[in-house]
């Protein structure tokens, strides 16, 4: 009887242990699946950041951070058991980019003096969203020891500059489009907004070429609007004069007609 009890206890313990082990394995499988989903999402968004954000906006520290973080994400995906030849090739290509970027000299002054076409509000919104995402990735990269805190601070500083540049380049591009269509008033509004952004930018000392271009275009556009106003006023005056003349002719005719009728 005692033997049966012990045997039953062992069987029960085995069943309980098996169920517990199965649950634990299932839990790990779910956690691994979630991790892979998150990693692939980070992989996709980091690739988008490198492809979508204009390279004029990216200084060397920012490029280095983005490449290193993307390489780290690929390694994490591979460690999670999702290694593919495509990921290996991408990692090698990024390694080559990293070595090339390390050798790049700082060209901030020349780079910041360039205009970057951002021709839709949707594109501007996408770039802003990616910049916001990169802020979170910097925190992760510093915590994981991928980059030093000082490097992270430099990237954060550059991303702050980028947020100003997006609005500046968007309004300038839209203004140029409006000018081509002779829509001077909408263009003038965009140009003034762009100039305001340039004057408030933390790197306004590097935006002198943009400031000069905007001031010149504003002056030219204001002149065109004034010329349009004068031409419209002249046309209105001529129209009124023509109407008065016509009315006078008709009045003279009516008076002659009345004289004729009386006779």
PDB file of C-alpha atoms in Angstrom:
ATOM      1  CA  UNK A   1       0.000   0.000   0.000  1.00  0.00           C
ATOM      2  CA  UNK A   2       2.809   2.409   0.922  1.00  0.00           C
ATOM      3  CA  UNK A   3       4.533   1.507  -2.353  1.00  0.00           C
ATOM      4  CA  UNK A   4       1.454   2.460  -4.357  1.00  0.00           C
ATOM      5  CA  UNK A   5       1.202   5.740  -2.453  1.00  0.00           C
ATOM      6  CA  UNK A   6       4.858   6.559  -3.128  1.00  0.00           C
ATOM      7  CA  UNK A   7       4.508   5.529  -6.768  1.00  0.00           C
ATOM      8  CA  UNK A   8       1.397   7.699  -7.116  1.00  0.00           C
ATOM      9  CA  UNK A   9       3.184  10.613  -5.499  1.00  0.00           C
ATOM     10  CA  UNK A  10       6.109  10.205  -7.909  1.00  0.00           C
ATOM     11  CA  UNK A  11       3.769  10.070 -10.911  1.00  0.00           C
ATOM     12  CA  UNK A  12       1.916  13.138  -9.674  1.00  0.00           C
ATOM     13  CA  UNK A  13       5.168  14.995  -9.064  1.00  0.00           C
ATOM     14  CA  UNK A  14       6.341  14.038 -12.555  1.00  0.00           C
ATOM     15  CA  UNK A  15       3.116  15.297 -14.098  1.00  0.00           C
ATOM     16  CA  UNK A  16       3.244  18.528 -12.138  1.00  0.00           C
ATOM     17  CA  UNK A  17       6.913  18.983 -12.999  1.00  0.00           C
ATOM     18  CA  UNK A  18       6.243  18.259 -16.676  1.00  0.00           C
ATOM     19  CA  UNK A  19       3.388  20.768 -16.775  1.00  0.00           C
ATOM     20  CA  UNK A  20       5.533  23.355 -15.008  1.00  0.00           C
ATOM     21  CA  UNK A  21       8.415  22.724 -17.413  1.00  0.00           C
ATOM     22  CA  UNK A  22       6.056  22.953 -20.396  1.00  0.00           C
ATOM     23  CA  UNK A  23       4.638  26.231 -19.098  1.00  0.00           C
ATOM     24  CA  UNK A  24       8.125  27.580 -18.538  1.00  0.00           C
ATOM     25  CA  UNK A  25       9.218  26.591 -22.054  1.00  0.00           C
ATOM     26  CA  UNK A  26       6.059  28.132 -23.499  1.00  0.00           C
ATOM     27  CA  UNK A  27       6.702  31.309 -21.532  1.00  0.00           C
ATOM     28  CA  UNK A  28      10.261  31.483 -22.859  1.00  0.00           C
ATOM     29  CA  UNK A  29       9.022  30.861 -26.401  1.00  0.00           C
ATOM     30  CA  UNK A  30       6.527  33.717 -26.110  1.00  0.00           C
ATOM     31  CA  UNK A  31       9.167  36.038 -24.613  1.00  0.00           C
ATOM     32  CA  UNK A  32      11.589  35.134 -27.419  1.00  0.00           C
ATOM     33  CA  UNK A  33       8.892  35.770 -30.033  1.00  0.00           C
ATOM     34  CA  UNK A  34       8.100  39.163 -28.476  1.00  0.00           C
ATOM     35  CA  UNK A  35      11.797  40.008 -28.331  1.00  0.00           C
ATOM     36  CA  UNK A  36      12.205  39.162 -32.016  1.00  0.00           C
ATOM     37  CA  UNK A  37       9.174  41.286 -32.935  1.00  0.00           C
ATOM     38  CA  UNK A  38      10.590  44.256 -30.993  1.00  0.00           C
ATOM     39  CA  UNK A  39      14.057  43.765 -32.478  1.00  0.00           C
ATOM     40  CA  UNK A  40      12.730  43.544 -36.030  1.00  0.00           C
ATOM     41  CA  UNK A  41      10.689  46.701 -35.409  1.00  0.00           C
ATOM     42  CA  UNK A  42      13.826  48.489 -34.171  1.00  0.00           C
ATOM     43  CA  UNK A  43      15.736  47.136 -37.163  1.00  0.00           C
ATOM     44  CA  UNK A  44      13.128  48.474 -39.575  1.00  0.00           C
ATOM     45  CA  UNK A  45      12.927  51.898 -37.920  1.00  0.00           C
ATOM     46  CA  UNK A  46      16.696  52.347 -37.703  1.00  0.00           C
ATOM     47  CA  UNK A  47      16.991  51.448 -41.388  1.00  0.00           C
ATOM     48  CA  UNK A  48      14.259  54.012 -42.157  1.00  0.00           C
ATOM     49  CA  UNK A  49      16.102  56.645 -40.115  1.00  0.00           C
ATOM     50  CA  UNK A  50      19.275  56.134 -42.141  1.00  0.00           C
ATOM     51  CA  UNK A  51      17.354  56.189 -45.420  1.00  0.00           C
ATOM     52  CA  UNK A  52      14.826  58.982 -44.779  1.00  0.00           C
ATOM     53  CA  UNK A  53      16.617  61.563 -42.623  1.00  0.00           C
ATOM     54  CA  UNK A  54      18.609  63.817 -45.006  1.00  0.00           C
ATOM     55  CA  UNK A  55      22.336  63.235 -44.619  1.00  0.00           C
ATOM     56  CA  UNK A  56      22.833  67.012 -44.474  1.00  0.00           C
ATOM     57  CA  UNK A  57      21.273  66.775 -41.001  1.00  0.00           C
ATOM     58  CA  UNK A  58      23.614  64.056 -39.738  1.00  0.00           C
ATOM     59  CA  UNK A  59      26.981  64.976 -38.286  1.00  0.00           C
ATOM     60  CA  UNK A  60      29.691  62.344 -37.812  1.00  0.00           C
ATOM     61  CA  UNK A  61      28.801  61.433 -34.171  1.00  0.00           C
ATOM     62  CA  UNK A  62      25.157  60.920 -35.158  1.00  0.00           C
ATOM     63  CA  UNK A  63      26.065  58.735 -38.140  1.00  0.00           C
ATOM     64  CA  UNK A  64      28.415  56.650 -35.988  1.00  0.00           C
ATOM     65  CA  UNK A  65      25.712  56.151 -33.361  1.00  0.00           C
ATOM     66  CA  UNK A  66      23.104  55.121 -35.937  1.00  0.00           C
ATOM     67  CA  UNK A  67      25.413  52.638 -37.666  1.00  0.00           C
ATOM     68  CA  UNK A  68      26.625  51.124 -34.373  1.00  0.00           C
ATOM     69  CA  UNK A  69      23.109  50.792 -32.998  1.00  0.00           C
ATOM     70  CA  UNK A  70      21.866  49.169 -36.217  1.00  0.00           C
ATOM     71  CA  UNK A  71      24.767  46.690 -36.120  1.00  0.00           C
ATOM     72  CA  UNK A  72      23.980  45.905 -32.477  1.00  0.00           C
ATOM     73  CA  UNK A  73      20.312  45.244 -33.284  1.00  0.00           C
ATOM     74  CA  UNK A  74      21.322  42.855 -36.089  1.00  0.00           C
ATOM     75  CA  UNK A  75      23.592  40.996 -33.654  1.00  0.00           C
ATOM     76  CA  UNK A  76      20.746  40.755 -31.117  1.00  0.00           C
ATOM     77  CA  UNK A  77      18.407  39.364 -33.787  1.00  0.00           C
ATOM     78  CA  UNK A  78      21.019  36.777 -34.742  1.00  0.00           C
ATOM     79  CA  UNK A  79      21.597  35.820 -31.092  1.00  0.00           C
ATOM     80  CA  UNK A  80      17.850  35.323 -30.672  1.00  0.00           C
ATOM     81  CA  UNK A  81      18.045  32.615 -33.313  1.00  0.00           C
ATOM     82  CA  UNK A  82      16.964  34.471 -36.410  1.00  0.00           C
ATOM     83  CA  UNK A  83      20.252  34.555 -38.288  1.00  0.00           C
ATOM     84  CA  UNK A  84      20.053  34.881 -42.077  1.00  0.00           C
ATOM     85  CA  UNK A  85      22.548  35.501 -44.849  1.00  0.00           C
ATOM     86  CA  UNK A  86      20.797  38.814 -45.558  1.00  0.00           C
ATOM     87  CA  UNK A  87      21.418  40.038 -42.019  1.00  0.00           C
ATOM     88  CA  UNK A  88      25.051  38.928 -42.208  1.00  0.00           C
ATOM     89  CA  UNK A  89      25.545  40.829 -45.474  1.00  0.00           C
ATOM     90  CA  UNK A  90      23.869  43.906 -43.995  1.00  0.00           C
ATOM     91  CA  UNK A  91      26.117  43.721 -40.927  1.00  0.00           C
ATOM     92  CA  UNK A  92      29.226  43.538 -43.135  1.00  0.00           C
ATOM     93  CA  UNK A  93      28.070  46.488 -45.224  1.00  0.00           C
ATOM     94  CA  UNK A  94      27.444  48.528 -42.068  1.00  0.00           C
ATOM     95  CA  UNK A  95      30.899  47.581 -40.801  1.00  0.00           C
ATOM     96  CA  UNK A  96      32.384  49.049 -43.986  1.00  0.00           C
ATOM     97  CA  UNK A  97      30.266  52.199 -43.561  1.00  0.00           C
ATOM     98  CA  UNK A  98      31.406  52.501 -39.956  1.00  0.00           C
ATOM     99  CA  UNK A  99      35.086  52.358 -40.900  1.00  0.00           C
ATOM    100  CA  UNK A 100      34.529  54.910 -43.661  1.00  0.00           C
ATOM    101  CA  UNK A 101      32.558  57.265 -41.373  1.00  0.00           C
ATOM    102  CA  UNK A 102      35.245  57.130 -38.672  1.00  0.00           C
ATOM    103  CA  UNK A 103      37.691  58.575 -41.214  1.00  0.00           C
ATOM    104  CA  UNK A 104      35.297  61.370 -42.205  1.00  0.00           C
ATOM    105  CA  UNK A 105      36.341  64.905 -41.269  1.00  0.00           C
ATOM    106  CA  UNK A 106      33.834  67.216 -39.621  1.00  0.00           C
ATOM    107  CA  UNK A 107      32.109  69.371 -42.253  1.00  0.00           C
ATOM    108  CA  UNK A 108      29.411  70.937 -40.076  1.00  0.00           C
ATOM    109  CA  UNK A 109      29.837  74.507 -41.347  1.00  0.00           C
ATOM    110  CA  UNK A 110      29.613  73.580 -45.039  1.00  0.00           C
ATOM    111  CA  UNK A 111      26.928  70.974 -44.390  1.00  0.00           C
ATOM    112  CA  UNK A 112      24.628  73.253 -42.420  1.00  0.00           C
ATOM    113  CA  UNK A 113      24.820  75.955 -45.092  1.00  0.00           C
ATOM    114  CA  UNK A 114      23.044  73.677 -47.590  1.00  0.00           C
ATOM    115  CA  UNK A 115      19.318  73.688 -48.242  1.00  0.00           C
ATOM    116  CA  UNK A 116      17.536  70.341 -48.107  1.00  0.00           C
ATOM    117  CA  UNK A 117      14.303  69.878 -50.086  1.00  0.00           C
ATOM    118  CA  UNK A 118      11.400  68.711 -47.896  1.00  0.00           C
ATOM    119  CA  UNK A 119       8.426  69.127 -50.162  1.00  0.00           C
ATOM    120  CA  UNK A 120       5.522  67.742 -48.121  1.00  0.00           C
ATOM    121  CA  UNK A 121       4.243  68.027 -44.564  1.00  0.00           C
ATOM    122  CA  UNK A 122       4.010  64.221 -44.452  1.00  0.00           C
ATOM    123  CA  UNK A 123       7.729  63.857 -45.122  1.00  0.00           C
ATOM    124  CA  UNK A 124       8.502  66.460 -42.436  1.00  0.00           C
ATOM    125  CA  UNK A 125       6.295  64.570 -39.967  1.00  0.00           C
ATOM    126  CA  UNK A 126       8.032  61.272 -40.788  1.00  0.00           C
ATOM    127  CA  UNK A 127      11.471  62.801 -40.213  1.00  0.00           C
ATOM    128  CA  UNK A 128      10.320  64.301 -36.897  1.00  0.00           C
ATOM    129  CA  UNK A 129       8.963  60.917 -35.783  1.00  0.00           C
ATOM    130  CA  UNK A 130      12.269  59.219 -36.635  1.00  0.00           C
ATOM    131  CA  UNK A 131      14.230  61.914 -34.787  1.00  0.00           C
ATOM    132  CA  UNK A 132      12.029  61.335 -31.735  1.00  0.00           C
ATOM    133  CA  UNK A 133      12.653  57.587 -32.045  1.00  0.00           C
ATOM    134  CA  UNK A 134      16.418  58.180 -32.181  1.00  0.00           C
ATOM    135  CA  UNK A 135      16.241  60.045 -28.859  1.00  0.00           C
ATOM    136  CA  UNK A 136      14.948  56.862 -27.221  1.00  0.00           C
ATOM    137  CA  UNK A 137      17.585  54.760 -28.969  1.00  0.00           C
ATOM    138  CA  UNK A 138      20.370  56.999 -27.633  1.00  0.00           C
ATOM    139  CA  UNK A 139      19.248  56.285 -24.069  1.00  0.00           C
ATOM    140  CA  UNK A 140      19.231  52.551 -24.815  1.00  0.00           C
ATOM    141  CA  UNK A 141      22.646  52.711 -26.493  1.00  0.00           C
ATOM    142  CA  UNK A 142      24.212  54.540 -23.523  1.00  0.00           C
ATOM    143  CA  UNK A 143      22.662  52.092 -21.012  1.00  0.00           C
ATOM    144  CA  UNK A 144      23.984  49.123 -22.987  1.00  0.00           C
ATOM    145  CA  UNK A 145      27.443  50.689 -23.150  1.00  0.00           C
ATOM    146  CA  UNK A 146      27.373  50.923 -26.946  1.00  0.00           C
ATOM    147  CA  UNK A 147      28.442  54.577 -26.865  1.00  0.00           C
ATOM    148  CA  UNK A 148      29.809  56.775 -24.036  1.00  0.00           C
ATOM    149  CA  UNK A 149      27.493  59.295 -22.374  1.00  0.00           C
ATOM    150  CA  UNK A 150      29.489  62.177 -23.896  1.00  0.00           C
ATOM    151  CA  UNK A 151      28.910  60.750 -27.374  1.00  0.00           C
ATOM    152  CA  UNK A 152      25.204  60.422 -26.604  1.00  0.00           C
ATOM    153  CA  UNK A 153      25.051  64.062 -25.491  1.00  0.00           C
ATOM    154  CA  UNK A 154      26.581  65.216 -28.788  1.00  0.00           C
ATOM    155  CA  UNK A 155      24.000  63.235 -30.737  1.00  0.00           C
ATOM    156  CA  UNK A 156      21.148  64.694 -28.661  1.00  0.00           C
ATOM    157  CA  UNK A 157      22.491  68.192 -29.362  1.00  0.00           C
ATOM    158  CA  UNK A 158      22.565  67.496 -33.100  1.00  0.00           C
ATOM    159  CA  UNK A 159      19.025  66.083 -33.080  1.00  0.00           C
ATOM    160  CA  UNK A 160      17.849  69.315 -31.471  1.00  0.00           C
ATOM    161  CA  UNK A 161      19.390  71.169 -34.392  1.00  0.00           C
ATOM    162  CA  UNK A 162      17.613  68.808 -36.807  1.00  0.00           C
ATOM    163  CA  UNK A 163      14.190  69.706 -35.369  1.00  0.00           C
ATOM    164  CA  UNK A 164      14.835  73.342 -36.301  1.00  0.00           C
ATOM    165  CA  UNK A 165      16.153  72.469 -39.755  1.00  0.00           C
ATOM    166  CA  UNK A 166      13.058  70.439 -40.659  1.00  0.00           C
ATOM    167  CA  UNK A 167      10.741  73.441 -40.320  1.00  0.00           C
ATOM    168  CA  UNK A 168      13.236  75.745 -42.007  1.00  0.00           C
ATOM    169  CA  UNK A 169      13.708  73.551 -45.080  1.00  0.00           C
ATOM    170  CA  UNK A 170      10.018  72.604 -45.321  1.00  0.00           C
ATOM    171  CA  UNK A 171       8.814  76.225 -45.373  1.00  0.00           C
ATOM    172  CA  UNK A 172      11.550  77.266 -47.803  1.00  0.00           C
ATOM    173  CA  UNK A 173      10.740  74.410 -50.203  1.00  0.00           C
ATOM    174  CA  UNK A 174       6.995  75.121 -50.083  1.00  0.00           C
ATOM    175  CA  UNK A 175       7.677  78.830 -50.628  1.00  0.00           C
ATOM    176  CA  UNK A 176       9.758  78.085 -53.724  1.00  0.00           C
ATOM    177  CA  UNK A 177       6.971  75.896 -55.082  1.00  0.00           C
ATOM    178  CA  UNK A 178       4.435  78.689 -54.514  1.00  0.00           C
ATOM    179  CA  UNK A 179       6.687  81.250 -56.214  1.00  0.00           C
ATOM    180  CA  UNK A 180       6.898  79.060 -59.322  1.00  0.00           C
ATOM    181  CA  UNK A 181       3.091  79.150 -59.469  1.00  0.00           C
ATOM    182  CA  UNK A 182       3.066  82.951 -58.929  1.00  0.00           C
ATOM    183  CA  UNK A 183       1.278  82.485 -55.607  1.00  0.00           C
ATOM    184  CA  UNK A 184       3.119  85.313 -53.948  1.00  0.00           C
ATOM    185  CA  UNK A 185       1.132  85.789 -50.739  1.00  0.00           C
ATOM    186  CA  UNK A 186       1.317  82.118 -49.614  1.00  0.00           C
ATOM    187  CA  UNK A 187       5.005  82.137 -50.576  1.00  0.00           C
ATOM    188  CA  UNK A 188       5.633  85.277 -48.525  1.00  0.00           C
ATOM    189  CA  UNK A 189       4.024  83.675 -45.464  1.00  0.00           C
ATOM    190  CA  UNK A 190       6.223  80.575 -45.776  1.00  0.00           C
ATOM    191  CA  UNK A 191       9.355  82.664 -46.284  1.00  0.00           C
ATOM    192  CA  UNK A 192       8.651  84.723 -43.162  1.00  0.00           C
ATOM    193  CA  UNK A 193       8.101  81.572 -41.096  1.00  0.00           C
ATOM    194  CA  UNK A 194      11.377  80.131 -42.410  1.00  0.00           C
ATOM    195  CA  UNK A 195      13.253  83.332 -41.554  1.00  0.00           C
ATOM    196  CA  UNK A 196      11.784  83.303 -38.035  1.00  0.00           C
ATOM    197  CA  UNK A 197      12.984  79.706 -37.550  1.00  0.00           C
ATOM    198  CA  UNK A 198      16.466  80.584 -38.818  1.00  0.00           C
ATOM    199  CA  UNK A 199      16.732  83.533 -36.417  1.00  0.00           C
ATOM    200  CA  UNK A 200      15.635  81.394 -33.434  1.00  0.00           C
ATOM    201  CA  UNK A 201      17.797  78.389 -34.301  1.00  0.00           C
ATOM    202  CA  UNK A 202      20.555  77.402 -31.831  1.00  0.00           C
ATOM    203  CA  UNK A 203      22.931  77.349 -34.812  1.00  0.00           C
ATOM    204  CA  UNK A 204      21.821  80.642 -36.348  1.00  0.00           C
ATOM    205  CA  UNK A 205      25.462  81.699 -36.696  1.00  0.00           C
ATOM    206  CA  UNK A 206      25.883  78.898 -39.269  1.00  0.00           C
ATOM    207  CA  UNK A 207      22.694  79.789 -41.155  1.00  0.00           C
ATOM    208  CA  UNK A 208      23.834  83.119 -42.614  1.00  0.00           C
ATOM    209  CA  UNK A 209      23.516  81.876 -46.241  1.00  0.00           C
ATOM    210  CA  UNK A 210      19.914  80.796 -45.556  1.00  0.00           C
ATOM    211  CA  UNK A 211      19.138  84.072 -43.775  1.00  0.00           C
ATOM    212  CA  UNK A 212      20.480  86.135 -46.685  1.00  0.00           C
ATOM    213  CA  UNK A 213      18.562  84.040 -49.231  1.00  0.00           C
ATOM    214  CA  UNK A 214      15.317  84.359 -47.278  1.00  0.00           C
ATOM    215  CA  UNK A 215      15.644  88.120 -46.775  1.00  0.00           C
ATOM    216  CA  UNK A 216      16.320  88.607 -50.487  1.00  0.00           C
ATOM    217  CA  UNK A 217      13.344  86.457 -51.510  1.00  0.00           C
ATOM    218  CA  UNK A 218      11.066  88.214 -49.010  1.00  0.00           C
ATOM    219  CA  UNK A 219      12.042  91.603 -50.447  1.00  0.00           C
ATOM    220  CA  UNK A 220      11.491  90.394 -54.024  1.00  0.00           C
ATOM    221  CA  UNK A 221       8.154  88.790 -53.172  1.00  0.00           C
ATOM    222  CA  UNK A 222       6.915  91.893 -51.349  1.00  0.00           C
ATOM    223  CA  UNK A 223       7.813  93.957 -54.444  1.00  0.00           C
ATOM    224  CA  UNK A 224       5.867  91.587 -56.696  1.00  0.00           C
ATOM    225  CA  UNK A 225       2.837  91.733 -54.396  1.00  0.00           C
ATOM    226  CA  UNK A 226       2.993  95.545 -54.360  1.00  0.00           C
ATOM    227  CA  UNK A 227       3.271  95.601 -58.144  1.00  0.00           C
ATOM    228  CA  UNK A 228       0.257  93.299 -58.415  1.00  0.00           C
ATOM    229  CA  UNK A 229      -1.672  95.580 -56.065  1.00  0.00           C
ATOM    230  CA  UNK A 230      -0.808  98.652 -58.097  1.00  0.00           C
ATOM    231  CA  UNK A 231      -1.785  96.947 -61.353  1.00  0.00           C
ATOM    232  CA  UNK A 232      -5.063  95.809 -59.837  1.00  0.00           C
ATOM    233  CA  UNK A 233      -5.739  99.307 -58.489  1.00  0.00           C
ATOM    234  CA  UNK A 234      -4.953 100.832 -61.882  1.00  0.00           C
ATOM    235  CA  UNK A 235      -7.212  98.342 -63.632  1.00  0.00           C
ATOM    236  CA  UNK A 236     -10.002  99.122 -61.174  1.00  0.00           C
ATOM    237  CA  UNK A 237      -9.545 102.882 -61.723  1.00  0.00           C
ATOM    238  CA  UNK A 238      -9.623 102.420 -65.500  1.00  0.00           C
ATOM    239  CA  UNK A 239     -12.717 100.291 -65.214  1.00  0.00           C
ATOM    240  CA  UNK A 240     -14.436 102.918 -63.094  1.00  0.00           C
ATOM    241  CA  UNK A 241     -13.402 105.673 -65.521  1.00  0.00           C
ATOM    242  CA  UNK A 242     -14.712 103.613 -68.412  1.00  0.00           C
ATOM    243  CA  UNK A 243     -17.979 103.092 -66.565  1.00  0.00           C
ATOM    244  CA  UNK A 244     -18.347 106.820 -65.853  1.00  0.00           C
ATOM    245  CA  UNK A 245     -17.667 107.627 -69.519  1.00  0.00           C
ATOM    246  CA  UNK A 246     -20.220 105.103 -70.639  1.00  0.00           C
ATOM    247  CA  UNK A 247     -22.736 106.462 -68.188  1.00  0.00           C
ATOM    248  CA  UNK A 248     -22.108 110.006 -69.499  1.00  0.00           C
ATOM    249  CA  UNK A 249     -22.625 108.917 -73.095  1.00  0.00           C
ATOM    250  CA  UNK A 250     -25.855 107.174 -72.182  1.00  0.00           C
ATOM    251  CA  UNK A 251     -26.993 110.248 -70.207  1.00  0.00           C
ATOM    252  CA  UNK A 252     -26.276 112.550 -73.174  1.00  0.00           C
ATOM    253  CA  UNK A 253     -28.197 110.247 -75.457  1.00  0.00           C
ATOM    254  CA  UNK A 254     -31.132 110.147 -73.033  1.00  0.00           C
ATOM    255  CA  UNK A 255     -31.204 113.952 -72.893  1.00  0.00           C
ATOM    256  CA  UNK A 256     -31.152 114.213 -76.722  1.00  0.00           C
ATOM    257  CA  UNK A 257     -33.902 111.629 -76.905  1.00  0.00           C
ATOM    258  CA  UNK A 258     -36.038 113.596 -74.466  1.00  0.00           C
ATOM    259  CA  UNK A 259     -35.556 116.766 -76.515  1.00  0.00           C
ATOM    260  CA  UNK A 260     -36.557 114.909 -79.663  1.00  0.00           C
ATOM    261  CA  UNK A 261     -39.653 113.489 -77.977  1.00  0.00           C
ATOM    262  CA  UNK A 262     -40.743 116.972 -76.815  1.00  0.00           C
ATOM    263  CA  UNK A 263     -40.420 118.316 -80.332  1.00  0.00           C
TER     264      UNK A 263
END
